[in-house]
PDB file of C-alpha atoms and ligand atoms in Angstrom:
ATOM      1  CA  UNK A   1    -119.635  80.935  -7.777  1.00 97.00           C
ATOM      2  CA  UNK A   2    -119.473  84.645  -8.749  1.00 98.00           C
ATOM      3  CA  UNK A   3    -116.998  86.410  -6.494  1.00 98.00           C
ATOM      4  CA  UNK A   4    -117.666  89.984  -5.371  1.00 98.00           C
ATOM      5  CA  UNK A   5    -115.314  92.483  -3.771  1.00 99.00           C
ATOM      6  CA  UNK A   6    -116.917  95.485  -2.052  1.00 99.00           C
ATOM      7  CA  UNK A   7    -115.133  98.851  -2.077  1.00 98.00           C
ATOM      8  CA  UNK A   8    -116.130 101.226   0.719  1.00 98.00           C
ATOM      9  CA  UNK A   9    -114.604 104.355   2.297  1.00 98.00           C
ATOM     10  CA  UNK A  10    -116.840 105.037   5.289  1.00 97.00           C
ATOM     11  CA  UNK A  11    -119.289 103.523   7.703  1.00 97.00           C
ATOM     12  CA  UNK A  12    -120.061 100.543   5.484  1.00 98.00           C
ATOM     13  CA  UNK A  13    -123.644  99.931   6.559  1.00 98.00           C
ATOM     14  CA  UNK A  14    -124.491  99.020   2.965  1.00 98.00           C
ATOM     15  CA  UNK A  15    -121.452  96.722   2.792  1.00 98.00           C
ATOM     16  CA  UNK A  16    -122.666  94.943   5.935  1.00 98.00           C
ATOM     17  CA  UNK A  17    -126.179  94.654   4.553  1.00 98.00           C
ATOM     18  CA  UNK A  18    -124.818  93.144   1.318  1.00 98.00           C
ATOM     19  CA  UNK A  19    -122.597  90.681   3.201  1.00 98.00           C
ATOM     20  CA  UNK A  20    -125.544  89.497   5.329  1.00 98.00           C
ATOM     21  CA  UNK A  21    -127.769  89.135   2.244  1.00 98.00           C
ATOM     22  CA  UNK A  22    -125.280  86.891   0.418  1.00 98.00           C
ATOM     23  CA  UNK A  23    -124.071  84.987   3.491  1.00 97.00           C
ATOM     24  CA  UNK A  24    -125.385  81.599   2.474  1.00 95.00           C
ATOM     25  CA  UNK A  25    -126.050  82.287  -1.179  1.00 98.00           C
ATOM     26  CA  UNK A  26    -125.421  79.446  -3.630  1.00 98.00           C
ATOM     27  CA  UNK A  27    -124.146  81.480  -6.556  1.00 98.00           C
ATOM     28  CA  UNK A  28    -122.679  84.729  -5.144  1.00 98.00           C
ATOM     29  CA  UNK A  29    -120.064  85.191  -2.469  1.00 98.00           C
ATOM     30  CA  UNK A  30    -118.394  88.282  -0.988  1.00 98.00           C
ATOM     31  CA  UNK A  31    -114.698  87.569  -0.963  1.00 98.00           C
ATOM     32  CA  UNK A  32    -113.439  90.770   0.708  1.00 98.00           C
ATOM     33  CA  UNK A  33    -113.811  94.431   1.540  1.00 98.00           C
ATOM     34  CA  UNK A  34    -111.376  96.934   0.113  1.00 98.00           C
ATOM     35  CA  UNK A  35    -110.955 100.445   1.524  1.00 98.00           C
ATOM     36  CA  UNK A  36    -108.875 103.529   0.825  1.00 98.00           C
ATOM     37  CA  UNK A  37    -109.188 104.731   4.429  1.00 98.00           C
ATOM     38  CA  UNK A  38    -107.348 102.968   7.219  1.00 97.00           C
ATOM     39  CA  UNK A  39    -109.726 104.327   9.845  1.00 98.00           C
ATOM     40  CA  UNK A  40    -112.951 103.506   7.982  1.00 98.00           C
ATOM     41  CA  UNK A  41    -115.619 101.941  10.186  1.00 98.00           C
ATOM     42  CA  UNK A  42    -116.273  99.377   7.439  1.00 98.00           C
ATOM     43  CA  UNK A  43    -113.086  97.611   8.579  1.00 98.00           C
ATOM     44  CA  UNK A  44    -114.623  96.930  12.035  1.00 98.00           C
ATOM     45  CA  UNK A  45    -117.715  95.589  10.342  1.00 98.00           C
ATOM     46  CA  UNK A  46    -115.621  93.266   8.115  1.00 98.00           C
ATOM     47  CA  UNK A  47    -113.837  91.932  11.164  1.00 98.00           C
ATOM     48  CA  UNK A  48    -117.105  91.375  13.040  1.00 98.00           C
ATOM     49  CA  UNK A  49    -118.565  89.524  10.015  1.00 98.00           C
ATOM     50  CA  UNK A  50    -115.413  87.495   9.421  1.00 98.00           C
ATOM     51  CA  UNK A  51    -114.879  88.879   5.931  1.00 98.00           C
ATOM     52  CA  UNK A  52    -111.266  89.570   4.873  1.00 98.00           C
ATOM     53  CA  UNK A  53    -110.419  93.209   4.311  1.00 98.00           C
ATOM     54  CA  UNK A  54    -107.669  95.078   2.562  1.00 98.00           C
ATOM     55  CA  UNK A  55    -106.444  98.702   2.680  1.00 98.00           C
ATOM     56  CA  UNK A  56    -104.870 100.370  -0.347  1.00 98.00           C
ATOM     57  CA  UNK A  57    -103.619 103.949  -0.331  1.00 98.00           C
ATOM     58  CA  UNK A  58    -104.792 106.509  -2.844  1.00 97.00           C
ATOM     59  CA  UNK A  59    -101.344 106.219  -4.448  1.00 97.00           C
ATOM     60  CA  UNK A  60    -101.782 102.470  -4.889  1.00 98.00           C
ATOM     61  CA  UNK A  61    -105.101 103.044  -6.638  1.00 97.00           C
ATOM     62  CA  UNK A  62    -103.795 105.614  -9.086  1.00 95.00           C
ATOM     63  CA  UNK A  63    -100.096 104.996  -9.589  1.00 94.00           C
ATOM     64  CA  UNK A  64     -99.662 101.267  -9.245  1.00 94.00           C
ATOM     65  CA  UNK A  65    -101.133  98.032 -10.548  1.00 96.00           C
ATOM     66  CA  UNK A  66    -101.525  96.382  -7.121  1.00 98.00           C
ATOM     67  CA  UNK A  67    -105.235  97.134  -6.725  1.00 98.00           C
ATOM     68  CA  UNK A  68    -106.050  95.774 -10.168  1.00 98.00           C
ATOM     69  CA  UNK A  69    -103.953  92.691  -9.471  1.00 98.00           C
ATOM     70  CA  UNK A  70    -105.738  92.176  -6.140  1.00 98.00           C
ATOM     71  CA  UNK A  71    -109.142  92.516  -7.764  1.00 98.00           C
ATOM     72  CA  UNK A  72    -108.247  90.162 -10.584  1.00 98.00           C
ATOM     73  CA  UNK A  73    -107.370  87.535  -8.032  1.00 98.00           C
ATOM     74  CA  UNK A  74    -110.482  88.014  -5.933  1.00 98.00           C
ATOM     75  CA  UNK A  75    -113.345  89.493  -7.930  1.00 98.00           C
ATOM     76  CA  UNK A  76    -115.584  88.757 -10.903  1.00 98.00           C
ATOM     77  CA  UNK A  77    -117.611  91.865  -9.995  1.00 98.00           C
ATOM     78  CA  UNK A  78    -116.738  94.973  -7.994  1.00 98.00           C
ATOM     79  CA  UNK A  79    -119.397  96.622  -5.818  1.00 98.00           C
ATOM     80  CA  UNK A  80    -119.031 100.249  -4.709  1.00 98.00           C
ATOM     81  CA  UNK A  81    -120.871 100.984  -1.468  1.00 98.00           C
ATOM     82  CA  UNK A  82    -119.952 104.469  -0.297  1.00 96.00           C
ATOM     83  CA  UNK A  83    -116.590 104.452  -2.040  1.00 96.00           C
ATOM     84  CA  UNK A  84    -115.276 107.991  -2.506  1.00 93.00           C
ATOM     85  CA  UNK A  85    -112.370 107.711  -4.909  1.00 94.00           C
ATOM     86  CA  UNK A  86    -112.822 107.823  -8.669  1.00 92.00           C
ATOM     87  CA  UNK A  87    -112.231 104.335 -10.117  1.00 95.00           C
ATOM     88  CA  UNK A  88    -108.931 104.335 -12.049  1.00 95.00           C
ATOM     89  CA  UNK A  89    -109.029 103.694 -15.771  1.00 95.00           C
ATOM     90  CA  UNK A  90    -107.123 100.359 -15.572  1.00 96.00           C
ATOM     91  CA  UNK A  91    -109.842  98.950 -13.300  1.00 97.00           C
ATOM     92  CA  UNK A  92    -112.710 100.364 -15.378  1.00 96.00           C
ATOM     93  CA  UNK A  93    -111.167  98.780 -18.494  1.00 96.00           C
ATOM     94  CA  UNK A  94    -110.710  95.401 -16.798  1.00 97.00           C
ATOM     95  CA  UNK A  95    -114.310  95.243 -15.525  1.00 97.00           C
ATOM     96  CA  UNK A  96    -116.656  96.466 -18.286  1.00 95.00           C
ATOM     97  CA  UNK A  97    -120.249  96.427 -16.936  1.00 95.00           C
ATOM     98  CA  UNK A  98    -118.953  94.588 -13.908  1.00 97.00           C
ATOM     99  CA  UNK A  99    -118.524  97.504 -11.499  1.00 98.00           C
ATOM    100  CA  UNK A 100    -121.766  98.480  -9.780  1.00 98.00           C
ATOM    101  CA  UNK A 101    -122.228 101.652  -7.725  1.00 97.00           C
ATOM    102  CA  UNK A 102    -125.052 102.981  -5.595  1.00 97.00           C
ATOM    103  CA  UNK A 103    -125.647 106.731  -5.574  1.00 97.00           C
ATOM    104  CA  UNK A 104    -128.034 108.311  -3.072  1.00 98.00           C
ATOM    105  CA  UNK A 105    -129.998 110.513  -5.509  1.00 98.00           C
ATOM    106  CA  UNK A 106    -132.054 110.166  -8.663  1.00 98.00           C
ATOM    107  CA  UNK A 107    -129.268 110.571 -11.188  1.00 96.00           C
ATOM    108  CA  UNK A 108    -128.619 112.570 -13.293  1.00 96.00           C
ATOM    109  CA  UNK A 109    -129.870 114.896 -10.554  1.00 97.00           C
ATOM    110  CA  UNK A 110    -127.383 115.611  -7.764  1.00 97.00           C
ATOM    111  CA  UNK A 111    -124.506 113.685  -9.354  1.00 94.00           C
ATOM    112  CA  UNK A 112    -120.928 114.544 -10.234  1.00 89.00           C
ATOM    113  CA  UNK A 113    -117.893 115.817  -8.383  1.00 85.00           C
ATOM    114  CA  UNK A 114    -118.533 116.863  -4.795  1.00 90.00           C
ATOM    115  CA  UNK A 115    -121.946 115.210  -4.762  1.00 94.00           C
ATOM    116  CA  UNK A 116    -121.679 112.621  -2.023  1.00 94.00           C
ATOM    117  CA  UNK A 117    -123.074 111.942   1.415  1.00 93.00           C
ATOM    118  CA  UNK A 118    -124.779 114.853   3.189  1.00 97.00           C
ATOM    119  CA  UNK A 119    -123.831 117.257   0.397  1.00 98.00           C
ATOM    120  CA  UNK A 120    -126.462 115.551  -1.700  1.00 98.00           C
ATOM    121  CA  UNK A 121    -129.223 115.548   0.909  1.00 98.00           C
ATOM    122  CA  UNK A 122    -128.504 119.198   1.831  1.00 98.00           C
ATOM    123  CA  UNK A 123    -128.792 120.143  -1.861  1.00 98.00           C
ATOM    124  CA  UNK A 124    -132.041 118.186  -2.244  1.00 98.00           C
ATOM    125  CA  UNK A 125    -133.490 120.103   0.738  1.00 98.00           C
ATOM    126  CA  UNK A 126    -132.208 123.516  -0.406  1.00 98.00           C
ATOM    127  CA  UNK A 127    -133.670 123.072  -3.872  1.00 98.00           C
ATOM    128  CA  UNK A 128    -137.072 122.149  -2.453  1.00 98.00           C
ATOM    129  CA  UNK A 129    -137.301 118.772  -4.156  1.00 98.00           C
ATOM    130  CA  UNK A 130    -140.511 116.855  -3.369  1.00 98.00           C
ATOM    131  CA  UNK A 131    -138.916 113.502  -3.993  1.00 98.00           C
ATOM    132  CA  UNK A 132    -135.454 111.932  -4.035  1.00 98.00           C
ATOM    133  CA  UNK A 133    -134.163 108.395  -4.255  1.00 98.00           C
ATOM    134  CA  UNK A 134    -131.363 105.981  -5.139  1.00 98.00           C
ATOM    135  CA  UNK A 135    -129.661 104.989  -8.370  1.00 98.00           C
ATOM    136  CA  UNK A 136    -127.811 101.766  -8.958  1.00 98.00           C
ATOM    137  CA  UNK A 137    -125.588 102.054 -12.029  1.00 98.00           C
ATOM    138  CA  UNK A 138    -122.605 100.642 -13.850  1.00 97.00           C
ATOM    139  CA  UNK A 139    -119.392 102.567 -13.432  1.00 96.00           C
ATOM    140  CA  UNK A 140    -117.473 104.100 -16.318  1.00 88.00           C
ATOM    141  CA  UNK A 141    -114.636 106.619 -16.345  1.00 79.00           C
ATOM    142  CA  UNK A 142    -116.860 109.591 -15.464  1.00 81.00           C
ATOM    143  CA  UNK A 143    -118.427 110.153 -12.045  1.00 73.00           C
ATOM    144  CA  UNK A 144    -122.030 108.944 -11.850  1.00 81.00           C
ATOM    145  CA  UNK A 145    -122.511 108.632 -15.617  1.00 87.00           C
ATOM    146  CA  UNK A 146    -122.592 104.911 -16.339  1.00 94.00           C
ATOM    147  CA  UNK A 147    -125.755 103.145 -17.528  1.00 96.00           C
ATOM    148  CA  UNK A 148    -128.555 103.144 -14.974  1.00 97.00           C
ATOM    149  CA  UNK A 149    -129.650  99.690 -13.751  1.00 98.00           C
ATOM    150  CA  UNK A 150    -132.286 100.641 -11.172  1.00 98.00           C
ATOM    151  CA  UNK A 151    -133.882 103.623  -9.421  1.00 98.00           C
ATOM    152  CA  UNK A 152    -136.284 103.882  -6.498  1.00 98.00           C
ATOM    153  CA  UNK A 153    -137.941 107.005  -5.136  1.00 98.00           C
ATOM    154  CA  UNK A 154    -138.963 108.316  -1.743  1.00 98.00           C
ATOM    155  CA  UNK A 155    -140.936 111.481  -0.959  1.00 98.00           C
ATOM    156  CA  UNK A 156    -139.330 114.514   0.648  1.00 98.00           C
ATOM    157  CA  UNK A 157    -141.730 116.127   3.116  1.00 98.00           C
ATOM    158  CA  UNK A 158    -141.612 119.860   3.743  1.00 97.00           C
ATOM    159  CA  UNK A 159    -140.748 119.078   7.363  1.00 98.00           C
ATOM    160  CA  UNK A 160    -137.894 116.665   6.517  1.00 98.00           C
ATOM    161  CA  UNK A 161    -134.361 117.725   7.538  1.00 98.00           C
ATOM    162  CA  UNK A 162    -131.381 116.569   5.444  1.00 98.00           C
ATOM    163  CA  UNK A 163    -130.781 113.954   8.185  1.00 98.00           C
ATOM    164  CA  UNK A 164    -134.352 112.644   7.750  1.00 98.00           C
ATOM    165  CA  UNK A 165    -133.689 112.405   4.029  1.00 98.00           C
ATOM    166  CA  UNK A 166    -130.481 110.449   4.664  1.00 98.00           C
ATOM    167  CA  UNK A 167    -132.422 107.999   6.833  1.00 98.00           C
ATOM    168  CA  UNK A 168    -135.090 107.361   4.159  1.00 98.00           C
ATOM    169  CA  UNK A 169    -132.361 106.902   1.573  1.00 98.00           C
ATOM    170  CA  UNK A 170    -130.543 104.354   3.694  1.00 98.00           C
ATOM    171  CA  UNK A 171    -133.793 102.389   4.157  1.00 98.00           C
ATOM    172  CA  UNK A 172    -134.304 102.331   0.388  1.00 98.00           C
ATOM    173  CA  UNK A 173    -130.671 101.236  -0.116  1.00 98.00           C
ATOM    174  CA  UNK A 174    -130.915  98.361   2.369  1.00 98.00           C
ATOM    175  CA  UNK A 175    -134.185  97.155   0.860  1.00 98.00           C
ATOM    176  CA  UNK A 176    -132.994  97.263  -2.736  1.00 98.00           C
ATOM    177  CA  UNK A 177    -129.257  97.235  -3.331  1.00 99.00           C
ATOM    178  CA  UNK A 178    -128.465  93.514  -2.566  1.00 98.00           C
ATOM    179  CA  UNK A 179    -131.449  92.341  -4.632  1.00 98.00           C
ATOM    180  CA  UNK A 180    -130.472  94.570  -7.587  1.00 98.00           C
ATOM    181  CA  UNK A 181    -126.899  93.249  -7.445  1.00 98.00           C
ATOM    182  CA  UNK A 182    -128.226  89.661  -7.429  1.00 98.00           C
ATOM    183  CA  UNK A 183    -130.529  90.300 -10.393  1.00 98.00           C
ATOM    184  CA  UNK A 184    -127.835  92.079 -12.357  1.00 98.00           C
ATOM    185  CA  UNK A 185    -125.261  89.373 -11.928  1.00 97.00           C
ATOM    186  CA  UNK A 186    -127.346  86.222 -12.256  1.00 97.00           C
TER     187      UNK A 186
HETATM  188  C1  GRF B 201    -124.764 105.577   0.909  1.00 72.96           C
HETATM  189  O1  GRF B 201    -125.809 106.474   1.029  1.00 72.96           O
HETATM  190  C2  GRF B 201    -124.375 105.363  -0.507  1.00 72.96           C
HETATM  191  O2  GRF B 201    -125.455 105.487  -1.413  1.00 72.96           O
HETATM  192  C3  GRF B 201    -123.393 106.427  -0.773  1.00 72.96           C
HETATM  193  O3  GRF B 201    -122.683 106.569   0.416  1.00 72.96           O
HETATM  194  C4  GRF B 201    -123.477 106.120   1.506  1.00 72.96           C
HETATM  195  C5  GRF B 201    -122.679 105.084   2.245  1.00 72.96           C
HETATM  196  O4  GRF B 201    -123.251 104.731   3.460  1.00 72.96           O
HETATM  197  N1  GRF B 201    -122.638 106.217  -1.997  1.00 72.96           N
HETATM  198  P1  GRF B 201    -122.687 103.474   4.238  1.00 72.96           P
HETATM  199  O5  GRF B 201    -121.191 103.643   4.348  1.00 72.96           O
HETATM  200  O6  GRF B 201    -123.060 102.261   3.431  1.00 72.96           O
HETATM  201  O7  GRF B 201    -123.332 103.452   5.570  1.00 72.96           O
END
């Protein structure tokens, strides 16, 4: 069995979708959800789905070894699904090509510091893009710069609001992210 830990900071709808996808999988299991925000909605989802969860402060991530130790006990792969902290060097080093992130744009467009959530979809709209999409990639020490595993596109209509774009992106994520994880790992 390959064991996956999901890191998430927010709502966690992707985390939930991934958990459901692998629920009765023969080769992949989700061992827990880790968050850096005590109030993150993803914790309610974990409870509802009977998946263990664990909170670590920002300080634990960057100044201590506890997160790395936790991951080494629980994870062969680390999945980032809306996780907003940079991954510390000790974790990147311990998991080469084993940390997988999803980014809601067609990287390298709309990547880098500050480019997350609605900031991305607002920028896509402002710049008059006619298409956007998702990128699944390996994580290295720089934001959004690891090797790209998969991309999928969706059109941006002239009438689309940033909220409409966010909705199309979530649909693409739900349809593709679990499958891409599965194909990357197996
Ligand atoms: C997703 O769009 C993901 O691509 C991005 O953050 C968002 C998280 O949404 N990194 P959710 O928490 O999974 O609902």
